[in-house]
Coordinates of C-alpha atoms in Angstrom, one line a residue:
X1 CA 139.1 -3.7 19.9
X2 CA 139.3 0.3 20.3
X3 CA 138.1 0.9 23.3
X4 CA 138.2 3.3 26.2
X5 CA 140.6 3.6 28.7
X6 CA 139.3 5.3 32.3
X7 CA 140.4 5.4 35.7
X8 CA 136.8 4.7 36.9
X9 CA 135.2 1.8 35.4
X10 CA 137.0 -1.7 35.0
X11 CA 136.9 -2.3 31.3
X12 CA 136.5 -5.8 29.6
X13 CA 139.0 -5.8 27.0
X14 CA 139.5 -8.7 25.2
X15 CA 141.5 -8.1 21.5
X16 CA 139.5 -8.5 18.6
X17 CA 136.2 -7.1 19.7
X18 CA 134.5 -3.8 19.2
X19 CA 133.4 -1.5 21.6
X20 CA 130.7 0.7 22.1
X21 CA 132.1 4.0 22.4
X22 CA 135.1 3.4 20.2
X23 CA 133.8 6.7 18.3
X24 CA 135.8 9.5 19.2
X25 CA 137.6 11.6 22.4
X26 CA 134.8 13.2 24.5
X27 CA 134.8 14.5 28.2
X28 CA 132.6 12.2 30.5
X29 CA 129.8 13.5 32.7
X30 CA 132.3 12.9 35.4
X31 CA 134.7 15.3 34.5
X32 CA 137.5 12.7 33.6
X33 CA 138.7 12.7 29.9
X34 CA 138.7 8.9 28.7
X35 CA 141.1 8.3 26.1
X36 CA 139.8 5.7 23.7
X37 CA 143.0 3.6 22.5
X38 CA 143.5 -0.1 20.2
X39 CA 143.4 -2.8 22.8
X40 CA 146.4 -5.4 22.4
X41 CA 145.9 -6.9 25.8
X42 CA 145.7 -10.6 24.5
X43 CA 146.7 -13.6 26.1
X44 CA 150.4 -13.5 24.9
X45 CA 150.8 -10.3 25.9
X46 CA 149.6 -10.9 29.4
X47 CA 151.3 -13.8 30.0
X48 CA 148.3 -15.4 31.9
X49 CA 145.9 -17.7 31.1
X50 CA 142.9 -17.7 27.9
X51 CA 139.3 -17.1 27.7
X52 CA 137.1 -20.4 28.1
X53 CA 133.8 -20.8 25.8
X54 CA 131.4 -17.8 28.0
X55 CA 128.8 -20.5 26.5
X56 CA 125.4 -19.7 24.7
X57 CA 124.2 -16.6 26.7
X58 CA 123.2 -13.4 24.7
X59 CA 124.3 -9.8 25.9
X60 CA 121.0 -8.3 27.9
X61 CA 119.5 -5.3 26.3
X62 CA 120.1 -3.1 28.6
X63 CA 120.1 1.0 27.9
X64 CA 121.5 4.2 28.8
X65 CA 118.4 5.0 31.3
X66 CA 117.8 1.6 32.4
X67 CA 117.9 1.0 36.5
X68 CA 118.9 -1.8 38.5
X69 CA 117.5 -2.8 41.5
X70 CA 115.6 0.5 41.1
X71 CA 118.9 2.6 42.5
X72 CA 121.5 1.9 40.1
X73 CA 120.8 4.2 37.0
X74 CA 123.2 3.4 34.1
X75 CA 124.3 6.5 32.2
X76 CA 127.2 4.9 29.5
X77 CA 128.4 1.9 28.1
X78 CA 131.4 1.4 28.1
X79 CA 131.9 -2.0 26.7
X80 CA 129.7 -4.6 25.7
X81 CA 132.1 -8.1 25.0
X82 CA 131.7 -11.5 25.4
X83 CA 128.0 -11.8 27.2
X84 CA 128.7 -9.1 29.2
X85 CA 128.9 -5.5 29.4
X86 CA 130.6 -2.4 31.6
X87 CA 128.7 0.8 32.7
X88 CA 129.3 3.8 34.1
X89 CA 126.5 4.5 36.4
X90 CA 124.9 6.7 39.5
X91 CA 123.8 4.8 42.3
X92 CA 120.5 7.5 43.2
X93 CA 120.2 6.4 46.7
X94 CA 123.9 7.5 47.7
X95 CA 124.2 10.1 45.0
X96 CA 127.7 9.0 43.6
X97 CA 128.9 7.7 40.4
X98 CA 129.6 3.9 40.7
X99 CA 131.0 1.3 37.9
X100 CA 129.1 -1.6 37.3
X101 CA 129.1 -5.4 35.0
X102 CA 126.1 -6.9 34.3
X103 CA 125.8 -10.0 32.6
X104 CA 123.0 -13.0 32.0
X105 CA 122.4 -14.9 34.7
X106 CA 122.3 -18.5 32.4
X107 CA 126.0 -17.1 31.4
X108 CA 128.7 -19.7 31.7
X109 CA 130.2 -17.9 33.9
X110 CA 127.6 -15.9 36.3
X111 CA 127.9 -18.4 39.6
X112 CA 132.0 -18.0 39.5
X113 CA 131.2 -13.9 39.2
X114 CA 129.6 -13.4 42.1
X115 CA 131.7 -15.7 44.1
X116 CA 134.6 -13.8 43.1
X117 CA 132.7 -10.1 43.3
X118 CA 131.6 -11.5 47.2
X119 CA 134.8 -13.1 48.1
X120 CA 136.4 -9.4 47.1
X121 CA 134.2 -7.6 48.8
X122 CA 135.2 -9.7 51.7
X123 CA 138.6 -8.6 52.0
X124 CA 137.6 -4.8 52.3
X125 CA 141.2 -3.5 51.8
X126 CA 141.2 0.1 50.8
X127 CA 144.2 -0.7 48.1
X128 CA 141.6 -2.4 46.0
X129 CA 139.1 -0.3 44.1
X130 CA 136.1 -1.9 46.0
X131 CA 132.9 -4.1 45.4
X132 CA 130.1 -2.8 46.7
X133 CA 127.8 -5.1 45.9
X134 CA 127.0 -8.1 43.8
X135 CA 123.5 -9.3 42.9
X136 CA 121.3 -12.2 41.1
X137 CA 117.8 -10.2 40.2
X138 CA 115.5 -10.8 37.4
X139 CA 117.7 -13.0 35.4
X140 CA 120.6 -10.7 35.4
X141 CA 123.3 -10.8 37.7
X142 CA 125.3 -7.5 38.4
X143 CA 128.9 -6.4 39.9
X144 CA 128.5 -2.7 41.6
X145 CA 131.9 -1.5 42.4
X146 CA 133.5 2.3 42.9
X147 CA 134.2 5.1 40.5
X148 CA 137.4 6.5 41.1
X149 CA 137.2 10.2 38.7
X150 CA 140.5 11.7 40.5
X151 CA 142.6 8.4 39.7
X152 CA 144.9 8.1 36.6
X153 CA 145.7 4.5 34.8
X154 CA 149.0 3.4 34.6
X155 CA 148.4 3.1 30.9
X156 CA 147.9 7.3 30.7
X157 CA 151.1 7.7 33.1
X158 CA 153.7 5.3 31.1
X159 CA 152.1 7.3 27.5
X160 CA 154.0 10.7 28.8
X161 CA 157.0 8.5 29.8
X162 CA 159.0 6.4 32.4
X163 CA 158.1 7.2 35.6
X164 CA 160.9 8.5 37.9
X165 CA 162.4 5.8 40.4
X166 CA 160.9 7.2 43.5
X167 CA 157.6 6.6 41.9
X168 CA 158.5 3.4 40.2
X169 CA 159.3 2.1 43.4
X170 CA 156.6 3.0 45.6
X171 CA 153.9 1.6 42.7
X172 CA 156.3 -1.7 43.4
X173 CA 155.8 -1.2 47.2
X174 CA 152.2 -1.0 47.5
X175 CA 151.3 -3.3 44.6
X176 CA 153.6 -6.0 46.0
X177 CA 151.9 -5.4 50.0
X178 CA 148.4 -5.0 48.7
X179 CA 148.8 -8.3 46.4
X180 CA 150.5 -10.2 49.6
X181 CA 147.5 -9.3 51.5
X182 CA 145.8 -10.6 49.3
X183 CA 146.7 -13.8 48.7
X184 CA 146.7 -14.4 52.7
X185 CA 143.1 -14.4 52.3
X186 CA 143.6 -16.6 49.3
X187 CA 142.5 -14.2 46.8
X188 CA 144.4 -13.7 42.9
X189 CA 144.2 -11.2 40.4
X190 CA 145.9 -13.1 37.2
X191 CA 145.0 -9.8 35.3
X192 CA 147.1 -7.3 36.8
X193 CA 148.0 -5.1 34.0
X194 CA 148.2 -0.7 33.2
X195 CA 144.9 -1.2 32.7
X196 CA 144.4 -2.2 36.4
X197 CA 146.8 0.4 38.1
X198 CA 145.4 3.7 39.3
X199 CA 147.2 6.4 40.6
X200 CA 144.5 8.6 43.4
X201 CA 145.7 12.1 43.0
X202 CA 146.8 11.6 46.2
X203 CA 149.7 9.4 45.1
X204 CA 148.4 6.2 46.3
X205 CA 148.3 2.9 44.1
X206 CA 145.3 1.1 43.8
X207 CA 144.1 -2.0 42.0
X208 CA 140.9 -2.7 40.6
X209 CA 139.0 -5.9 39.4
X210 CA 140.6 -8.2 41.9
X211 CA 139.3 -11.5 41.8
X212 CA 136.5 -10.0 39.1
X213 CA 138.5 -9.3 36.2
X214 CA 139.6 -12.8 35.6
X215 CA 136.2 -14.4 36.4
X216 CA 134.6 -12.4 33.6
X217 CA 136.8 -13.7 31.1
X218 CA 137.1 -17.6 32.9
X219 CA 140.7 -17.2 33.3
X220 CA 142.3 -19.7 35.7
X221 CA 146.1 -20.9 36.9
X222 CA 147.6 -23.6 38.9
X223 CA 149.9 -21.1 39.9
X224 CA 148.5 -18.3 40.8
X225 CA 150.5 -16.3 43.5
X226 CA 153.7 -16.6 40.3
X227 CA 151.3 -15.5 37.8
X228 CA 150.6 -12.6 39.7
X229 CA 154.3 -11.8 40.8
X230 CA 154.9 -12.2 37.6
X231 CA 152.6 -9.3 36.3
X232 CA 154.3 -7.3 39.2
X233 CA 157.6 -7.7 37.3
X234 CA 156.1 -6.3 33.7
X235 CA 154.2 -3.3 35.8
X236 CA 157.7 -2.5 37.2
X237 CA 159.6 -3.2 33.7
X238 CA 157.3 -1.0 32.3
X239 CA 157.7 1.7 34.3
X240 CA 161.4 1.8 34.1
X241 CA 161.5 1.9 30.2
X242 CA 158.1 2.4 28.7
X243 CA 158.6 -0.7 26.9
X244 CA 156.6 -3.9 27.3
X245 CA 158.8 -7.2 28.7
X246 CA 157.2 -9.6 25.5
X247 CA 157.7 -9.0 21.9
X248 CA 154.0 -8.5 21.4
X249 CA 153.3 -4.5 21.7
X250 CA 150.6 -4.1 25.0
X251 CA 148.8 -1.5 26.7
X252 CA 150.5 1.4 24.0
X253 CA 154.1 -0.1 24.7
X254 CA 156.3 -0.9 22.0
X255 CA 157.2 -4.8 23.1
X256 CA 161.1 -5.7 23.3
X257 CA 162.9 -6.4 19.7
X258 CA 162.2 -9.9 18.6
X259 CA 164.9 -12.6 19.3
X260 CA 166.7 -10.7 21.9
X261 CA 164.9 -12.4 25.1
X262 CA 164.3 -10.5 28.3
X263 CA 167.2 -7.9 28.4
X264 CA 167.6 -6.3 32.4
X265 CA 165.8 -2.7 32.1
X266 CA 168.9 -1.0 33.2
X267 CA 170.0 -2.5 29.2
X268 CA 166.9 -1.1 27.4
X269 CA 167.6 2.4 28.7
X270 CA 170.1 4.6 30.4
X271 CA 169.9 5.7 33.7
X272 CA 167.3 3.2 35.0
X273 CA 167.5 2.6 38.9
X274 CA 169.7 -0.3 39.6
X275 CA 168.0 -1.7 42.5
X276 CA 164.8 -1.8 40.8
X277 CA 165.7 -3.2 37.4
X278 CA 167.1 -6.0 39.1
X279 CA 164.2 -6.2 41.0
X280 CA 161.7 -6.4 37.8
X281 CA 164.1 -9.2 36.8
X282 CA 163.9 -11.6 39.7
X283 CA 159.9 -11.1 39.7
X284 CA 159.8 -11.7 35.8
X285 CA 162.5 -14.2 35.1
X286 CA 161.4 -16.5 38.2
X287 CA 162.5 -19.3 36.4
X288 CA 165.6 -19.3 37.9
X289 CA 168.1 -16.5 38.9
X290 CA 168.8 -13.3 37.1
X291 CA 171.9 -13.2 35.2
X292 CA 173.1 -9.9 36.7
X293 CA 173.6 -10.9 40.0
X294 CA 172.0 -14.4 40.2
X295 CA 170.1 -14.2 43.1
X296 CA 167.1 -15.9 44.0
X297 CA 164.0 -15.5 42.4
X298 CA 161.0 -13.9 43.8
X299 CA 157.8 -16.5 42.8
X300 CA 155.2 -14.9 45.5
X301 CA 154.5 -11.6 46.3
X302 CA 155.3 -11.9 49.9
X303 CA 159.1 -12.4 48.7
X304 CA 158.4 -9.9 46.6
X305 CA 157.9 -7.5 49.6
X306 CA 160.7 -8.8 51.4
X307 CA 163.3 -8.1 48.7
X308 CA 162.0 -4.7 48.4
X309 CA 162.7 -4.3 52.5
X310 CA 166.0 -5.6 51.4
X311 CA 166.4 -2.7 49.3
X312 CA 168.2 0.9 50.8
X313 CA 164.9 3.2 50.5
X314 CA 164.9 5.6 47.7
X315 CA 163.6 8.9 48.2
X316 CA 162.0 11.6 46.6
X317 CA 164.0 14.2 44.3
X318 CA 164.7 17.2 45.9
X319 CA 162.2 20.5 44.7
X320 CA 163.9 22.7 42.7
X321 CA 164.5 26.1 44.6
X322 CA 163.8 29.3 42.6
X323 CA 165.6 31.9 44.3
X324 CA 163.6 35.1 45.6
X325 CA 163.2 37.9 43.1
X326 CA 165.4 41.4 43.9
X327 CA 164.2 43.1 46.9
X328 CA 162.1 46.4 45.4
X329 CA 162.2 49.4 47.6
X330 CA 158.6 51.5 47.8
X331 CA 158.6 54.8 47.3
X332 CA 157.7 55.2 50.8
X333 CA 160.9 53.5 51.7
X334 CA 162.7 55.9 49.7
X335 CA 161.6 58.3 51.5
X336 CA 159.5 60.2 47.8
X337 CA 156.1 59.5 49.4
X338 CA 153.5 62.6 49.2
X339 CA 156.2 64.3 46.4
X340 CA 154.8 65.1 43.0
X341 CA 156.2 63.2 40.4
X342 CA 158.9 64.6 38.3
X343 CA 157.7 65.9 34.7
X344 CA 159.4 63.8 31.9
X345 CA 162.7 65.9 30.7
X346 CA 162.9 67.9 33.3
X347 CA 166.3 68.0 35.5
X348 CA 165.5 67.6 39.2
X349 CA 167.6 69.9 41.4
X350 CA 169.9 68.5 43.9
X351 CA 169.0 69.8 47.4
X352 CA 172.0 71.4 49.3
X353 CA 172.8 69.6 52.5
X354 CA 172.6 71.7 55.7
X355 CA 176.0 73.8 56.8
X356 CA 177.9 72.5 60.0
X357 CA 177.3 74.1 63.1
X358 CA 179.6 77.4 63.1
X359 CA 177.6 79.6 64.3
X360 CA 178.1 80.8 68.1
X361 CA 174.8 78.4 69.3
X362 CA 176.9 75.3 67.3
X363 CA 179.9 76.5 68.6
X364 CA 177.9 76.6 72.5
X365 CA 176.3 72.7 71.3
X366 CA 179.7 71.0 70.9
X367 CA 181.3 72.5 74.1
X368 CA 178.1 71.2 76.2
X369 CA 178.5 67.2 74.3
X370 CA 182.3 67.3 75.2
X371 CA 181.6 68.1 78.7
X372 CA 178.9 65.3 79.1
X373 CA 181.3 63.2 77.7
X374 CA 184.2 63.9 80.2
X375 CA 181.8 63.2 82.6
X376 CA 180.2 59.9 81.9
X377 CA 184.1 58.7 81.3
X378 CA 185.0 59.6 84.7
X379 CA 182.0 58.5 86.3
X380 CA 182.6 54.8 84.6
X381 CA 186.3 54.8 85.6
X382 CA 185.5 55.4 89.0
X383 CA 182.9 52.6 89.1
X384 CA 185.2 50.2 87.2
X385 CA 187.8 50.7 89.6
X386 CA 185.4 50.6 93.1
X387 CA 184.2 47.0 91.3
X388 CA 187.7 45.5 91.1
X389 CA 188.7 46.5 94.5
X390 CA 185.2 45.0 95.5
X391 CA 186.5 41.5 93.6
X392 CA 189.7 41.4 95.2
X393 CA 188.8 41.8 98.8
X394 CA 186.6 38.9 98.3
X395 CA 189.1 36.6 96.7
X396 CA 191.0 37.0 99.9
X397 CA 187.9 36.3 102.2
X398 CA 186.9 33.2 99.8
X399 CA 189.7 31.1 99.4
X400 CA 188.8 28.0 101.0
X401 CA 185.3 28.1 99.0
X402 CA 187.1 27.4 95.4
X403 CA 189.7 25.1 96.5
X404 CA 186.7 22.0 95.8
X405 CA 187.8 21.2 92.5
X406 CA 184.1 21.9 90.8
X407 CA 185.4 25.2 89.3
X408 CA 185.4 25.7 85.1
X409 CA 188.0 23.1 84.6
X410 CA 185.6 20.3 86.0
X411 CA 183.7 18.0 83.6
X412 CA 180.9 19.7 81.9
X413 CA 177.2 17.9 80.9
X414 CA 177.6 17.8 77.0
X415 CA 174.9 18.9 75.4
X416 CA 172.6 16.0 73.8
X417 CA 173.5 16.0 69.8
X418 CA 170.3 13.9 67.1
X419 CA 171.7 11.1 65.3
X420 CA 171.0 10.8 61.6
X421 CA 169.6 8.0 60.5
X422 CA 171.5 6.2 57.4
X423 CA 169.2 2.7 56.5
X424 CA 167.0 0.4 58.4
X425 CA 165.8 -3.1 57.6
X426 CA 163.8 -5.0 59.7
X427 CA 164.8 -7.8 61.7
X428 CA 163.4 -11.2 61.6
X429 CA 164.5 -13.7 64.6
X430 CA 161.4 -16.3 64.0
X431 CA 158.9 -17.0 60.9
X432 CA 158.0 -13.9 58.4
X433 CA 158.3 -10.3 58.7
X434 CA 155.7 -7.9 60.1
X435 CA 156.0 -4.9 57.3
X436 CA 159.5 -4.6 56.0
X437 CA 158.3 -2.5 53.3
X438 CA 157.2 0.0 55.8
X439 CA 160.4 0.7 57.9
X440 CA 161.6 3.6 56.1
X441 CA 158.0 5.1 57.4
X442 CA 159.6 5.1 61.0
X443 CA 162.2 7.9 60.6
X444 CA 161.0 9.9 57.4
X445 CA 160.0 13.0 59.7
X446 CA 156.0 12.5 59.1
X447 CA 154.1 11.4 61.9
X448 CA 150.9 10.2 60.1
X449 CA 152.9 7.2 58.1
X450 CA 154.3 4.0 59.7
X451 CA 155.8 0.4 60.4
X452 CA 152.7 -1.8 61.6
X453 CA 153.2 -5.3 63.2
X454 CA 150.8 -8.0 62.6
X455 CA 148.0 -8.8 65.1
X456 CA 148.1 -11.2 67.5
X457 CA 145.3 -13.1 69.6
X458 CA 147.1 -13.3 72.8
X459 CA 149.4 -10.4 74.7
X460 CA 150.5 -8.0 75.2
X461 CA 153.8 -10.6 75.4
X462 CA 154.4 -11.8 72.1
X463 CA 156.1 -15.3 73.0
X464 CA 154.9 -17.5 72.1
X465 CA 154.2 -16.7 68.7
X466 CA 157.4 -14.6 68.3
X467 CA 160.2 -13.9 70.5
X468 CA 160.0 -10.4 69.5
X469 CA 159.8 -7.9 66.6
X470 CA 162.3 -5.2 65.7
X471 CA 164.0 -2.9 63.4
X472 CA 167.8 -2.3 62.9
X473 CA 168.9 1.5 62.6
X474 CA 171.9 2.3 60.7
X475 CA 173.5 5.3 62.2
X476 CA 175.8 5.7 59.8
X477 CA 179.1 5.3 61.8
X478 CA 180.2 4.3 65.5
X479 CA 177.8 6.6 67.8
X480 CA 177.1 6.6 71.6
X481 CA 173.6 6.6 71.5
X482 CA 172.4 8.5 74.8
X483 CA 168.4 8.1 74.4
X484 CA 165.8 7.4 71.8
X485 CA 162.5 9.0 71.4
X486 CA 159.9 6.5 69.9
X487 CA 156.1 7.4 68.8
X488 CA 153.9 4.5 68.8
X489 CA 150.3 4.1 67.2
X490 CA 148.6 2.9 70.1
X491 CA 148.0 3.4 73.8
X492 CA 146.7 0.7 75.9
X493 CA 148.0 -2.5 78.0
X494 CA 151.6 -1.6 77.9
X495 CA 154.4 -1.6 75.5
X496 CA 157.9 -2.8 76.2
X497 CA 161.1 -1.9 74.0
X498 CA 164.5 -2.7 73.8
X499 CA 167.7 -1.3 72.4
X500 CA 170.6 -3.7 71.5
X501 CA 173.9 -3.0 70.2
X502 CA 174.3 -5.3 66.8
X503 CA 177.2 -5.5 64.7
X504 CA 175.5 -5.6 61.4
X505 CA 172.5 -4.2 59.4
X506 CA 170.8 -8.1 59.5
X507 CA 172.6 -9.5 62.7
X508 CA 173.5 -13.3 62.3
X509 CA 173.8 -13.9 66.2
X510 CA 170.4 -13.9 68.3
X511 CA 169.2 -11.2 70.4
X512 CA 170.0 -12.6 73.4
X513 CA 173.6 -12.6 72.8
X514 CA 173.3 -8.4 71.9
X515 CA 174.4 -6.2 74.2
X516 CA 171.4 -4.2 75.8
X517 CA 171.6 -0.3 75.5
X518 CA 168.6 -0.3 77.6
X519 CA 164.9 -1.0 77.7
X520 CA 161.3 1.0 78.9
X521 CA 157.7 0.6 79.3
X522 CA 154.5 2.7 78.7
X523 CA 150.9 2.7 78.0
X524 CA 150.9 6.2 76.0
X525 CA 152.0 6.7 72.4
X526 CA 155.6 7.5 73.4
X527 CA 158.3 5.8 74.9
X528 CA 161.9 7.3 76.0
X529 CA 164.5 4.6 76.4
X530 CA 167.5 6.4 77.6
X531 CA 171.3 4.0 77.8
X532 CA 171.8 2.6 80.9
X533 CA 175.7 2.6 80.3
X534 CA 177.9 4.2 77.8
X535 CA 178.1 2.3 74.5
X536 CA 179.2 3.0 71.1
X537 CA 177.8 1.0 67.9
X538 CA 176.8 2.1 64.4
X539 CA 173.4 -0.4 64.4
X540 CA 171.0 -0.4 67.0
X541 CA 168.5 -3.2 67.3
X542 CA 165.0 -1.4 68.3
X543 CA 163.3 -4.6 69.5
X544 CA 159.4 -4.9 70.7
X545 CA 158.5 -8.0 73.0
X546 CA 154.8 -6.8 74.7
X547 CA 152.0 -5.2 72.5
X548 CA 149.0 -3.7 74.0
X549 CA 145.3 -4.5 72.5
X550 CA 144.6 -2.1 69.6
X551 CA 141.0 -2.3 67.8
X552 CA 140.5 -2.2 63.8
X553 CA 141.7 0.6 62.0
X554 CA 142.6 0.6 58.1
X555 CA 143.1 -2.5 57.0
X556 CA 143.9 -4.3 60.4
X557 CA 141.9 -5.8 62.3
X558 CA 141.7 -5.8 66.0
X559 CA 144.2 -7.7 68.2
X560 CA 147.8 -6.8 69.8
X561 CA 149.5 -5.1 68.0
X562 CA 152.1 -1.7 67.8
X563 CA 152.9 0.5 65.3
X564 CA 156.3 2.7 65.7
X565 CA 155.3 6.0 63.8
X566 CA 158.3 8.4 64.7
X567 CA 162.0 7.2 65.8
X568 CA 164.9 10.4 67.1
X569 CA 168.4 8.7 67.9
X570 CA 170.3 11.4 70.6
X571 CA 174.3 11.0 71.3

């Protein structure tokens, strides 16, 4: 099916059907260019379930300008397929662009589409394209969702080449964390492909069509978590190699050579990040261990998030330095301001320097300056001798005051020096991790990013839910820690923080057996933990045992929780 690839509308695509807009390239009313491509998204390439019989329902006869609920004006039909159609529309009440899926109320999948859309709307996670409305009215069922004119599909990004390692790392981290949150609420995608993944102008990754895409096509799965995890592995594989990890071509990408099997990304293209290559294989080859390191496969998005958290954080590339242009002196600085410009071809005379002071006045001036210099030297010598005499006298009379041992040869207070964090990992004493993929945000120098705990019903003490939550920081080599300043996101009640010296980034021994460096409690948004004794260690565990009550924010509900924004060590 030739169809339009758009970052705003969740295009309904199946192999072998013709889209209404597969005519020519043009720009739509929202100012975003839509490139129509040959859609090769079939069941074999996707690796998911097939499409059920849609029934005998016929697509509704709609046209541009038609209004739904006297509010949503249909502008352009993106796809008409399998008994339903997808439109770019305008919400005249809020004056904004939206996307709309429409199908007859007697369609075989109308009830499941409504249920999927309403469940997705209740999730309210900003990492997903939001469902705004799901209505059955006048023999029609329609689903209204966000339109993102500033977002770009992963399909379009890969058309220009593979992603940089940092971009691929950010994509798989954010997509995995979002799908893990969705599965915790009982929602799955089942059609997670490069057309469903978008990158906004701010660099955030978003997913469209959660639950709704599969419901529109009647796709189900006995193991939805495994299906979505394998799809994330395929996305990472494509981002690293610009190849689709199956034999069929799909999404404008070439498939792997036939009879070769699934080979690691770093064997497909040179320069692929080794850790990301192994991560993609663990998600894709989840029937068994990967051939490279025989690590356990990832069969759920939660396991994928944990595997990402165990990887060293991939930092963005250093910006290219452009040397400044050579300094140019202005005509004013060169002393030519106000002078008449020389005529071309005319040699300018060199000004004659003034003669030395050889006149009678000049000689008198030189003698006067010499006399002043001699007088100044004599006065300075007399003051210096007087000062030395006074100092000698005071030393004789105050000898007993300088014999207490507190002179310059005594101990000096060493100034505090910042210690650099080389790596960090979340420490899980019991149960599951809090936000393993966000640990690096606690020392990235950006106060707007953070690592957040889950919310708990009782508090401030985390027990008996958990003995505590925390992060182990690697200082690179044994260092004497003097203090640690910690930025917190939520004030209120009280937050209690402990520092322990551990023997590894993932210590095996329990927290109780570690040596405590210090502890502190606060009710504000920052706390400084000072060392109670001198202790050298390479690994420091920041351990939180009490958290305050905090309101709902972003996609985290109200409850007892805390988030760390910045951590700085001094020695």
